[in-house]
Amino acid sequence: MEEKDLFEMVKKGYSQKADGYSRALGQHLKEVYCPNDIKGLVYEKDLGNPGEYPFSRGIHSNMYRGRLWTMREFVGYGTPQDTRERILKLASSGATAITIAPDLVTSAGIDPDHPLAAGEIGTDGVPLSSLRDMETLLEGIPIERVNVNLVLTSCVAPIVLAQYIALAEERHADVTKLRGTVSNCPIKDYFCSHKAGAPDLKFCLKTAGDVIEYCTKNMPLFNPFNSNVASFRNMGISPAMEIAIGLAIAFAHIEEARERGLKLEELARRFAFFMATEMEFFEEIAKHRSARRMWATLLKEKIGINDERSLQLKIGDVIAGHILFSQEPMNNIARLTAATLAAALGGAQSIQVPGYDEGICLPTEEAHRLSLRIQQILAFETGIANVADPLGGSYYVEYLTSRIEEQAMEILAELEEKGGITSDGGSRWLANELEESLLKLYGGIDSGDVAKVGVNVFAAPIEKETTVEVQRIPPDVSEKQLKVLKELKRDRDNEKVRTALKEIYEAAVNREGENLMPYILQAVRAYATTGEIFGTMLDSYDIRTIH
Amino acid sequence: MKACRLMMSNRKIRILLSKIGLDAHDIGVRLVAAALRNRGMEVVYLGLYQTPANIVSSAIEEDVDVIGLSITGGAHLVHVAEVIKTLRNRHCDIPVIVGGVIPQQDVVTLKELGVSEVFPSRPLSVIAEYIEQLAKR
């Protein structure tokens, strides 16, 4: 650009202005919000103090004065040893919980020696092919004292959870005291393309139900599932749609649990939303408040749950991957900071901050630490955690909270009219909506309608793009894991494995509705592999997939 | 030598798009498919969990001008090498382009393997124009 053009740009830039459009709401905003905009709001009924029904202002009276949000980092790469080392490094930097990312091989329910596993072992997470890998991964990590989140495709969830339980048993840890979460959301898997490890919605709802039932009865402090709406959000949907889908997923599971005769209060107490935080700051803060209010009122009025703790919606946030770009990747640090701040001001129970290098590779050690630092700086240096719901009463934030709720109620009603999220009609409708959102968001970024700094506005020429350090997967991961698998199959009692697998098969085939968790746990204890168990489950339900 | 392809004039550009291996992140490739269809190309999208062998077979059967692979799971070097090898074994010179989560450092490596171009987070129009140029050759 010539200098004279450059300063023409500067001159034009001087009068730049905000466009007043909220993409989250799909509407233009007023220039200012005043008492008139929230005149229908009744404090006791619609807000309540933090810790009071309907929990719009937060689920605890003292919020982060009681306990700060949980600072999670999503970890998994290379061998279980590699991942363990990263966990220890993050722990030494002050991470307060662990989130385990299994690799694509484990998520697909196959073993490293499967032909489709070539090149994928440990590349996008950690391999957990048997109890042996779980032992290695968590060696020396006191699981009875650390909150662990296992992120899994729903049908593989029972197997990896069983590995975790079996590890606790080996260590004589009290399983009833384990705290953590197994992300186990079949409806997410169905809509968001995780078909390998979740090939059939009905089958997945059954296995997810088994996990929920098992945990509710045996592991009262462990969260057996969450509404993983973050994956939906990455498809470009609005915050209102995110809440509506989250609620629809919850209702589907509550229905399933009712059929199994579970106590709905116990189930609801362990329920959480896993949401994605985007860039539109005040909308994101408000979204948390709308979600909590809707959860409490709908659970009470629609389902008839009165138990106070069941009505408190726990929200785990991840900063949405789709707000991060590979162009000028350092800019992502600013994006992550703004979104993390929104999540904290929204009153999240846990926040997971991706690496600034998301979109380039798995996080490097530096990127991982930096994500944690963003959370710590906000928590310990800015004072934002001192007072519960600090934006409560803001005309604008209260307006947004009510407006998002209104939109979400409309979407929920529409989805129910179509037959619900698991019905043919409802899922077709939702799939179309998701496809449209996807094209709108990403098409908008592509065309420049959705401004992304350094990407489609003020962008540097491609040849000047920044190159950052890249996390590499050690080249011998496959070889090492194949060796572990081979030795495992040589050393274990194969007769015991065969018997245990046969029992899974027979329970599934001969006793309809039987909970498979105890049988899976038995097989895991005998060191049956993830692929062997998943294969048996698929066989017994006669499901054909990529396997 | 366009050994595998029928030479026809004035036909639409045909491109085969596919995911490969276990990576199920398909948002990007679906967007590319939609954009290319909007530009009047014929897009054959194979979907998830494809192997090098069936990608190459489909490309030959469908007589496509270009193969586009989308990889976000970190296994791009392994998978792309296998696709190129399979193409060569079948004496086929259909050009291959790659998109997805690809570090800058790997762009050169992929090109050395025989990939025509790599598009990590590029505007759809840039990808489409490149394909149009590539198909003319």
XYZ file of C-alpha atoms in Angstrom:
684
model
C 0.000 0.000 0.000
C 1.287 3.444 -0.853
C 1.688 5.928 1.965
C -0.972 8.277 0.681
C -3.491 5.424 0.576
C -2.380 4.335 3.998
C -3.282 7.681 5.513
C -6.534 7.751 3.591
C -7.246 4.521 5.492
C -6.228 6.091 8.796
C -8.535 9.035 8.129
C -11.416 6.729 7.291
C -10.617 4.609 10.319
C -10.857 7.620 12.610
C -14.631 7.700 12.165
C -15.193 3.967 12.505
C -18.180 3.050 14.644
C -19.856 0.065 16.257
C -22.652 -1.276 14.082
C -25.108 -1.983 16.907
C -25.892 -5.463 15.645
C -25.959 -8.474 17.937
C -25.199 -11.626 15.980
C -26.056 -13.709 19.053
C -29.541 -12.207 19.207
C -29.930 -11.742 15.462
C -31.166 -8.204 16.000
C -30.089 -4.576 16.231
C -29.612 -3.213 19.710
C -30.753 0.090 21.146
C -28.065 2.649 21.847
C -28.759 2.430 25.559
C -30.921 0.306 27.883
C -32.987 1.900 30.615
C -35.390 0.873 33.403
C -38.158 0.721 30.832
C -36.462 -2.171 29.050
C -36.753 -4.434 32.101
C -39.945 -3.132 33.580
C -41.612 -6.558 33.677
C -38.814 -8.036 35.775
C -39.716 -8.949 39.362
C -36.614 -9.351 41.498
C -37.768 -12.134 43.813
C -39.442 -14.137 41.080
C -37.123 -13.669 38.091
C -33.743 -13.075 39.678
C -33.524 -13.872 43.346
C -30.277 -13.496 45.251
C -27.385 -15.674 44.170
C -27.970 -19.131 45.605
C -31.747 -18.643 45.572
C -34.385 -19.883 43.169
C -34.467 -19.406 40.164
C -30.674 -19.040 40.403
C -30.423 -16.466 37.608
C -27.672 -14.775 39.598
C -25.707 -17.935 40.321
C -26.085 -21.247 42.113
C -24.198 -20.281 45.279
C -24.849 -17.355 47.590
C -21.172 -16.456 47.817
C -20.103 -17.758 44.391
C -16.331 -17.526 43.942
C -15.788 -16.469 47.556
C -16.781 -20.022 48.453
C -14.693 -21.614 45.732
C -13.248 -20.251 42.495
C -14.306 -21.805 39.235
C -12.436 -24.989 38.348
C -9.552 -24.294 35.990
C -9.446 -27.123 33.522
C -6.976 -27.912 30.830
C -7.763 -30.401 28.121
C -4.838 -32.816 27.961
C -3.981 -35.732 25.730
C -1.218 -36.437 23.248
C 1.387 -39.080 22.482
C 1.614 -42.037 24.844
C -0.064 -42.206 28.265
C 3.404 -41.338 29.689
C 3.632 -38.198 27.504
C 0.185 -37.091 28.629
C 0.973 -37.848 32.258
C 4.022 -35.602 32.084
C 1.932 -32.754 30.664
C -0.639 -33.249 33.433
C 2.104 -32.952 36.048
C 3.454 -29.791 34.413
C 0.001 -28.209 34.375
C -0.580 -29.272 37.963
C 2.679 -27.643 38.969
C 1.486 -24.441 37.265
C -1.727 -24.493 39.302
C -4.352 -26.288 37.195
C -7.152 -27.326 39.533
C -8.663 -30.222 37.573
C -7.768 -32.523 34.741
C -9.661 -33.099 31.547
C -8.512 -36.128 29.598
C -8.744 -36.147 25.818
C -8.570 -39.703 24.466
C -7.216 -40.146 20.968
C -9.368 -40.805 17.917
C -8.594 -44.514 18.085
C -10.026 -44.828 21.594
C -12.952 -42.527 20.736
C -13.804 -44.803 17.813
C -13.754 -47.845 20.086
C -10.960 -49.616 18.248
C -7.461 -50.769 19.230
C -4.097 -49.548 17.910
C -3.722 -52.705 15.817
C -6.882 -51.970 13.800
C -6.099 -50.938 10.181
C -7.958 -47.628 10.596
C -5.758 -46.721 13.564
C -2.688 -46.210 11.384
C -1.291 -42.732 11.883
C -3.917 -41.822 14.496
C -2.483 -43.336 17.674
C -1.865 -40.536 20.153
C -2.104 -37.811 17.496
C -5.281 -36.126 18.704
C -5.429 -37.298 22.297
C -4.126 -40.071 24.506
C -4.664 -43.766 23.710
C -6.648 -45.612 26.384
C -6.782 -49.074 24.928
C -7.017 -50.948 28.217
C -6.768 -50.611 31.973
C -2.984 -50.803 31.445
C -2.970 -47.416 29.640
C -5.144 -45.876 32.375
C -2.695 -47.151 35.017
C 0.210 -45.571 33.155
C -1.624 -42.311 32.501
C -2.612 -41.718 36.117
C 0.372 -43.275 37.868
C 1.061 -41.338 41.031
C -1.905 -39.024 40.472
C -4.228 -39.245 43.490
C -7.563 -39.689 41.737
C -9.466 -39.784 45.007
C -8.407 -36.177 45.531
C -8.386 -34.776 41.982
C -11.400 -33.935 39.843
C -11.030 -35.727 36.511
C -13.150 -35.227 33.420
C -13.104 -38.009 30.834
C -14.232 -36.698 27.453
C -15.668 -39.524 25.425
C -17.978 -40.568 22.679
C -21.042 -41.903 24.430
C -20.804 -45.585 23.507
C -17.132 -45.810 24.438
C -17.789 -43.911 27.678
C -18.769 -46.997 29.721
C -15.497 -48.712 28.789
C -13.129 -45.870 29.670
C -15.125 -45.037 32.792
C -14.795 -48.704 33.787
C -11.013 -48.391 33.335
C -11.087 -45.432 35.696
C -13.192 -47.300 38.265
C -10.995 -50.407 38.006
C -7.925 -48.246 38.613
C -9.534 -46.797 41.740
C -10.341 -50.337 42.948
C -6.761 -51.470 42.384
C -5.579 -48.615 44.560
C -8.207 -49.361 47.195
C -9.585 -45.865 46.733
C -13.185 -45.302 47.819
C -15.110 -45.324 44.532
C -18.079 -43.608 46.142
C -15.868 -40.594 46.838
C -14.580 -40.113 43.278
C -15.274 -36.678 41.852
C -15.310 -35.907 38.200
C -17.316 -36.123 35.043
C -17.650 -38.466 32.150
C -18.798 -36.488 29.121
C -21.279 -38.851 27.719
C -23.703 -37.148 25.378
C -25.171 -39.436 22.699
C -27.373 -36.733 21.225
C -24.308 -34.558 20.659
C -22.529 -37.505 19.060
C -25.492 -38.065 16.773
C -25.722 -34.492 15.520
C -22.075 -33.526 15.642
C -20.513 -36.345 13.648
C -18.909 -38.761 16.017
C -20.414 -41.766 14.320
C -17.515 -44.183 14.812
C -17.742 -44.258 18.589
C -21.479 -43.556 18.574
C -22.945 -45.331 15.567
C -26.606 -45.537 16.490
C -28.653 -43.125 18.565
C -30.835 -45.744 20.250
C -27.835 -47.887 21.154
C -25.979 -44.829 22.467
C -28.914 -43.684 24.572
C -28.962 -47.173 26.083
C -25.241 -47.217 26.918
C -25.347 -43.615 28.168
C -28.291 -44.613 30.330
C -26.277 -47.529 31.714
C -23.505 -45.151 32.765
C -25.971 -42.737 34.327
C -27.741 -45.486 36.241
C -24.506 -47.073 37.403
C -23.006 -43.787 38.619
C -26.215 -42.605 40.247
C -26.316 -45.808 42.287
C -22.601 -46.344 42.953
C -20.711 -43.070 42.523
C -22.873 -40.340 43.985
C -20.276 -37.571 43.575
C -19.396 -38.372 39.989
C -21.213 -36.621 37.137
C -22.197 -39.376 34.715
C -22.997 -37.130 31.776
C -23.488 -33.580 30.631
C -25.405 -31.798 27.923
C -22.533 -31.186 25.568
C -23.928 -28.211 23.729
C -20.472 -26.779 23.112
C -20.123 -28.982 20.038
C -23.418 -27.635 18.715
C -22.307 -24.072 19.390
C -19.261 -24.624 17.216
C -21.715 -25.087 14.366
C -22.600 -21.418 14.604
C -25.878 -21.562 16.528
C -27.123 -18.746 18.750
C -26.844 -18.766 22.557
C -30.624 -19.246 22.739
C -30.406 -22.319 20.529
C -27.517 -23.574 22.660
C -29.684 -23.393 25.788
C -32.703 -24.921 24.035
C -30.682 -27.895 22.795
C -29.095 -28.306 26.230
C -32.514 -28.476 27.843
C -33.900 -30.803 25.177
C -30.973 -33.181 25.748
C -31.526 -33.038 29.508
C -35.237 -33.790 29.163
C -34.492 -36.766 26.913
C -32.174 -38.220 29.573
C -34.617 -37.471 32.357
C -37.271 -39.357 30.372
C -34.899 -42.322 29.988
C -34.065 -42.233 33.690
C -37.741 -42.125 34.591
C -38.284 -45.294 32.559
C -35.468 -46.956 34.486
C -37.105 -45.933 37.718
C -34.218 -43.728 38.864
C -34.724 -40.926 41.339
C -34.894 -37.829 39.152
C -33.610 -35.565 41.918
C -30.420 -37.573 42.238
C -29.956 -37.443 38.502
C -30.650 -33.720 38.188
C -28.181 -32.969 40.961
C -25.408 -34.502 38.915
C -26.404 -32.797 35.706
C -24.369 -30.079 34.008
C -24.307 -28.085 30.817
C -21.043 -28.054 28.911
C -21.343 -24.804 26.960
C -19.087 -22.897 24.605
C -18.303 -19.251 25.224
C -18.118 -17.055 22.151
C -16.977 -13.492 21.565
C -20.112 -11.398 22.050
C -19.321 -10.476 25.595
C -22.528 -9.342 27.288
C -24.633 -11.866 25.397
C -22.386 -14.643 26.707
C -22.645 -13.420 30.282
C -26.418 -13.169 29.977
C -26.655 -16.633 28.431
C -25.450 -18.248 31.663
C -28.104 -16.395 33.613
C -30.885 -17.312 31.155
C -29.824 -20.966 31.168
C -29.919 -21.208 34.963
C -33.302 -19.520 35.199
C -34.816 -21.756 32.538
C -33.374 -24.910 34.057
C -34.770 -24.111 37.491
C -38.213 -23.025 36.355
C -38.727 -25.775 33.764
C -37.497 -28.526 36.035
C -39.788 -27.325 38.762
C -42.840 -26.546 36.670
C -42.569 -29.070 33.854
C -40.962 -32.059 35.529
C -42.089 -31.415 39.065
C -38.699 -31.483 40.788
C -38.599 -29.382 43.932
C -35.263 -30.413 45.400
C -33.243 -27.194 45.694
C -29.917 -28.661 44.603
C -31.448 -30.300 41.546
C -32.650 -26.920 40.375
C -29.147 -25.431 40.431
C -27.716 -25.756 36.942
C -23.971 -26.300 36.917
C -22.275 -24.865 33.873
C -18.888 -25.965 32.605
C -17.562 -23.685 29.896
C -15.096 -24.210 27.140
C -13.988 -21.240 25.122
C -15.359 -21.960 21.648
C -12.736 -23.291 19.272
C -14.339 -21.526 16.346
C -13.452 -18.065 17.645
C -9.768 -18.939 17.257
C -7.826 -18.568 14.031
C -4.541 -19.766 12.652
C -3.846 -16.379 11.083
C -1.871 -14.147 13.473
C -2.395 -16.786 16.206
C -1.225 -14.528 19.056
C -4.455 -12.558 18.581
C -6.206 -15.583 20.019
C -4.791 -14.734 23.437
C -6.914 -11.574 23.449
C -9.944 -13.542 22.277
C -9.448 -16.209 24.936
C -9.083 -13.579 27.641
C -12.288 -11.764 26.705
C -14.297 -14.975 26.454
C -12.895 -16.385 29.706
C -13.845 -13.161 31.433
C -17.388 -13.512 30.094
C -17.600 -17.105 31.358
C -16.438 -16.064 34.828
C -18.792 -13.080 34.969
C -21.566 -15.459 33.911
C -20.870 -17.564 37.002
C -19.448 -20.721 35.407
C -18.467 -23.636 37.655
C -15.532 -24.612 35.471
C -13.721 -23.086 32.530
C -11.588 -24.819 29.963
C -9.410 -22.529 27.892
C -7.989 -23.928 24.646
C -4.502 -23.103 23.449
C -3.950 -20.002 21.333
C -2.492 -22.434 18.801
C -5.809 -24.250 18.370
C -6.308 -24.373 14.627
C -2.633 -25.163 14.123
C -1.860 -28.132 16.345
C -2.496 -29.623 19.776
C -1.362 -27.122 22.404
C 2.346 -26.808 23.048
C 3.458 -26.770 26.663
C 3.754 -22.984 26.466
C 0.282 -22.581 24.963
C -1.181 -24.881 27.614
C 0.385 -22.906 30.433
C -0.694 -19.623 28.890
C -4.332 -20.818 28.798
C -4.121 -21.551 32.480
C -2.443 -18.200 33.137
C -5.336 -16.365 31.489
C -7.672 -17.914 34.055
C -5.336 -17.296 36.965
C -4.709 -13.661 36.053
C -8.452 -13.045 35.865
C -9.055 -14.879 39.143
C -6.215 -13.445 41.203
C -5.328 -10.049 39.738
C -8.510 -8.369 38.534
C -10.871 -8.708 41.479
C -13.711 -9.951 39.270
C -14.251 -12.974 41.518
C -14.908 -10.981 44.657
C -18.622 -10.356 44.285
C -21.353 -12.704 43.047
C -23.072 -11.784 39.771
C -21.443 -8.351 39.551
C -23.486 -7.375 36.491
C -26.859 -8.268 38.015
C -29.183 -5.307 37.743
C -27.507 -3.851 34.672
C -30.411 -2.785 32.457
C -28.619 -4.160 29.430
C -27.563 -7.500 30.935
C -31.025 -8.082 32.429
C -32.614 -7.245 29.087
C -30.295 -9.703 27.338
C -30.998 -12.394 29.927
C -34.737 -12.101 29.380
C -34.443 -11.797 25.605
C -32.254 -14.905 25.261
C -34.661 -16.809 27.508
C -37.585 -15.720 25.333
C -35.808 -16.889 22.179
C -34.781 -20.174 23.769
C -38.363 -20.860 24.887
C -39.545 -20.354 21.301
C -36.936 -22.770 19.953
C -37.737 -25.344 22.618
C -41.437 -25.111 21.792
C -40.720 -25.527 18.095
C -38.506 -28.545 18.738
C -41.166 -30.134 20.916
C -43.821 -29.460 18.310
C -41.676 -31.353 15.810
C -41.669 -34.343 18.160
C -38.622 -33.726 20.363
C -34.905 -33.943 19.791
C -34.715 -37.743 19.444
C -37.716 -38.068 17.099
C -37.317 -38.303 13.332
C -39.176 -35.048 12.737
C -37.363 -33.150 15.479
C -33.923 -34.364 14.525
C -34.500 -33.574 10.842
C -35.589 -30.070 11.751
C -32.603 -29.582 14.034
C -30.142 -30.966 11.481
C -31.422 -28.417 8.953
C -31.141 -25.592 11.452
C -27.574 -26.622 12.255
C -26.622 -26.780 8.585
C -28.031 -23.297 8.040
C -26.220 -21.874 11.082
C -23.003 -23.441 9.915
C -23.168 -21.854 6.489
C -24.250 -18.533 7.941
C -21.433 -18.252 10.475
C -18.565 -19.620 8.445
C -19.883 -18.169 5.200
C -20.077 -14.849 7.075
C -16.467 -15.094 8.209
C -15.446 -16.049 4.700
C -17.276 -13.140 3.095
C -16.197 -10.669 5.777
C -19.730 -10.089 7.118
C -18.601 -11.417 10.486
C -15.518 -9.346 11.282
C -12.433 -11.227 12.457
C -9.415 -9.054 13.070
C -6.290 -10.152 11.266
C -8.365 -12.690 9.343
C -10.841 -10.793 7.204
C -10.274 -7.240 8.421
C -6.883 -5.544 8.813
C -5.385 -8.819 7.586
C -1.725 -9.184 6.699
C -0.894 -10.747 3.321
C -0.759 -14.544 3.466
C 2.992 -14.712 2.891
C 3.543 -12.620 6.024
C 1.627 -14.977 8.309
C 3.201 -15.769 11.649
C 4.670 -19.201 12.138
C 4.559 -20.452 15.709
C 6.193 -23.349 17.453
C 4.248 -26.554 16.862
C 3.434 -29.405 19.232
C 4.814 -32.555 17.633
C 3.688 -36.046 18.439
C 6.719 -38.218 19.264
C 7.314 -40.410 16.179
C 7.474 -43.680 18.102
C 4.044 -43.472 19.757
C 2.430 -46.055 17.469
C 5.285 -48.474 17.868
C 5.253 -48.114 21.651
C 1.496 -48.520 21.960
C 1.427 -51.531 19.656
C 4.086 -53.103 21.845
C 2.071 -52.376 25.000
C -0.954 -54.009 23.388
C 0.994 -57.050 22.252
C 2.523 -57.592 25.670
C -0.842 -57.116 27.325
C -2.417 -59.818 25.188
C 0.514 -62.124 25.910
C 0.557 -61.592 29.674
C -3.120 -61.410 30.647
C -5.332 -64.391 31.371
C -6.955 -64.729 27.962
C -9.455 -67.292 29.184
C -10.712 -64.783 31.723
C -11.015 -62.163 28.975
C -12.993 -64.515 26.733
C -15.394 -65.382 29.548
C -15.907 -61.732 30.473
C -16.574 -60.723 26.855
C -18.997 -63.599 26.472
C -20.859 -62.406 29.544
C -21.230 -58.912 28.069
C -22.613 -60.457 24.914
C -25.045 -62.706 26.722
C -26.271 -59.990 29.039
C -26.944 -57.722 26.059
C -28.603 -60.368 23.914
C -30.570 -62.378 26.477
C -31.590 -59.836 29.085
C -33.180 -56.803 27.501
C -32.549 -53.589 29.369
C -29.840 -55.161 31.537
C -27.234 -52.604 32.596
C -23.984 -53.553 30.892
C -21.708 -51.540 33.185
C -20.978 -54.343 35.688
C -20.134 -56.741 32.839
C -17.942 -54.158 31.102
C -16.182 -53.457 34.396
C -15.519 -57.180 34.820
C -13.978 -57.340 31.328
C -11.871 -54.241 31.965
C -10.556 -55.740 35.200
C -9.434 -58.759 33.163
C -7.587 -56.338 30.834
C -9.913 -56.753 27.883
C -9.155 -53.980 25.393
C -11.358 -51.055 24.419
C -11.707 -52.516 20.932
C -12.610 -55.978 22.187
C -15.295 -54.666 24.500
C -16.735 -52.172 22.030
C -16.709 -54.796 19.298
C -18.627 -57.171 21.567
C -21.165 -54.457 22.371
C -21.679 -53.685 18.680
C -21.983 -57.358 17.850
C -24.512 -58.001 20.544
C -26.705 -55.166 19.293
C -26.039 -56.135 15.687
C -24.728 -52.709 14.788
C -22.466 -52.305 11.795
C -20.176 -49.323 11.672
C -16.663 -48.607 10.407
C -15.407 -51.509 12.504
C -0.207 -37.793 -18.710
C -3.816 -37.852 -17.720
C -3.800 -41.588 -17.720
C -6.905 -42.134 -15.681
C -9.139 -39.431 -16.946
C -11.402 -39.093 -19.899
C -10.677 -35.845 -21.671
C -13.831 -33.926 -22.307
C -14.250 -30.297 -23.135
C -16.750 -27.927 -21.590
C -17.683 -30.217 -18.817
C -18.063 -29.003 -15.265
C -15.081 -29.253 -12.945
C -15.431 -32.406 -10.867
C -13.817 -32.615 -7.474
C -13.751 -35.385 -4.925
C -13.708 -34.209 -1.325
C -13.122 -36.525 1.574
C -12.233 -36.891 5.178
C -9.644 -39.570 5.816
C -8.962 -41.817 8.787
C -10.756 -41.400 12.095
C -10.968 -37.612 12.266
C -14.663 -36.733 12.361
C -14.400 -32.933 12.277
C -16.290 -32.295 9.076
C -17.472 -28.700 9.390
C -14.668 -27.365 7.196
C -15.028 -29.852 4.384
C -18.801 -29.424 4.297
C -18.344 -25.687 3.906
C -15.852 -26.175 1.112
C -18.260 -28.586 -0.597
C -21.108 -26.084 -0.390
C -18.933 -23.238 -1.698
C -17.638 -25.247 -4.653
C -21.140 -26.411 -5.588
C -22.243 -22.780 -5.498
C -19.521 -22.005 -8.008
C -20.932 -24.616 -10.342
C -18.546 -27.474 -9.674
C -19.639 -31.063 -9.310
C -18.614 -32.200 -5.866
C -18.385 -35.828 -4.822
C -18.135 -35.827 -1.031
C -17.221 -39.221 0.387
C -17.807 -38.363 4.034
C -16.100 -39.679 7.152
C -13.737 -42.588 7.825
C -12.387 -43.075 4.314
C -9.168 -44.942 3.521
C -6.533 -44.001 0.923
C -7.557 -47.002 -1.195
C -11.226 -46.105 -1.435
C -10.480 -42.422 -1.961
C -8.263 -43.230 -4.945
C -10.697 -45.812 -6.341
C -13.608 -43.393 -6.065
C -11.593 -40.591 -7.660
C -10.817 -42.809 -10.650
C -14.347 -44.179 -10.955
C -15.862 -40.726 -10.664
C -13.316 -39.331 -13.129
C -12.608 -36.253 -11.033
C -10.224 -33.414 -11.881
C -9.024 -32.839 -8.333
C -8.936 -34.677 -4.987
C -9.410 -32.525 -1.874
C -8.570 -33.996 1.534
C -9.621 -32.444 4.827
C -7.563 -33.407 7.871
C -7.788 -31.791 11.294
C -6.674 -34.643 13.573
C -2.904 -34.269 13.183
C -2.406 -37.337 10.986
C -2.014 -35.378 7.730
C 1.551 -36.411 6.924
C 0.804 -40.130 7.282
C -2.505 -40.095 5.424
C -1.447 -37.839 2.566
C 1.714 -39.866 1.920
C -0.450 -42.969 1.660
C -2.902 -41.362 -0.779
C -0.072 -40.128 -3.015
C 1.559 -43.553 -2.948
C -1.726 -45.238 -3.856
C -2.269 -42.813 -6.736
C 1.218 -43.505 -8.064
C 0.733 -47.251 -7.780
C -2.317 -46.885 -9.948
C -0.452 -44.616 -12.411
C -2.866 -41.842 -11.791
C -1.952 -38.151 -11.756
C -5.088 -36.536 -10.360
C -3.817 -33.533 -8.378
C -4.335 -33.544 -4.607
C -5.058 -30.516 -2.436
C -5.241 -30.524 1.365
C -7.089 -28.408 3.911
C -7.628 -28.515 7.646
C -5.528 -27.977 10.730
C -2.087 -27.943 9.140
C 0.890 -26.124 10.697
C 2.794 -23.822 8.307
C 5.869 -25.989 8.829
C 4.085 -28.959 7.266
C 2.941 -27.153 4.136
C 6.364 -27.553 2.542
C 6.566 -31.202 3.575
C 3.161 -31.920 2.053
C 4.179 -30.240 -1.202
C 7.358 -32.293 -1.276
C 5.188 -35.379 -0.969
C 3.417 -34.289 -4.152
C 0.466 -32.223 -2.943
C -0.413 -29.348 -5.313
C -1.486 -26.880 -2.671
C -2.371 -26.693 1.022
C -5.109 -24.477 2.420
C -4.965 -24.111 6.180
C -7.816 -21.666 6.952
C -8.017 -19.961 3.599
C -10.934 -18.007 2.129
C -13.261 -20.274 0.166
C -12.855 -18.083 -2.922
C -9.090 -18.630 -2.863
C -9.620 -22.386 -2.746
C -12.214 -22.281 -5.549
C -10.049 -20.128 -7.816
C -7.105 -22.386 -7.290
C -9.161 -25.449 -8.226
C -10.384 -23.716 -11.367
C -6.789 -23.012 -12.377
C -5.712 -26.521 -11.509
C -8.494 -28.142 -13.523
C -7.568 -26.115 -16.632
C -4.033 -27.466 -16.721
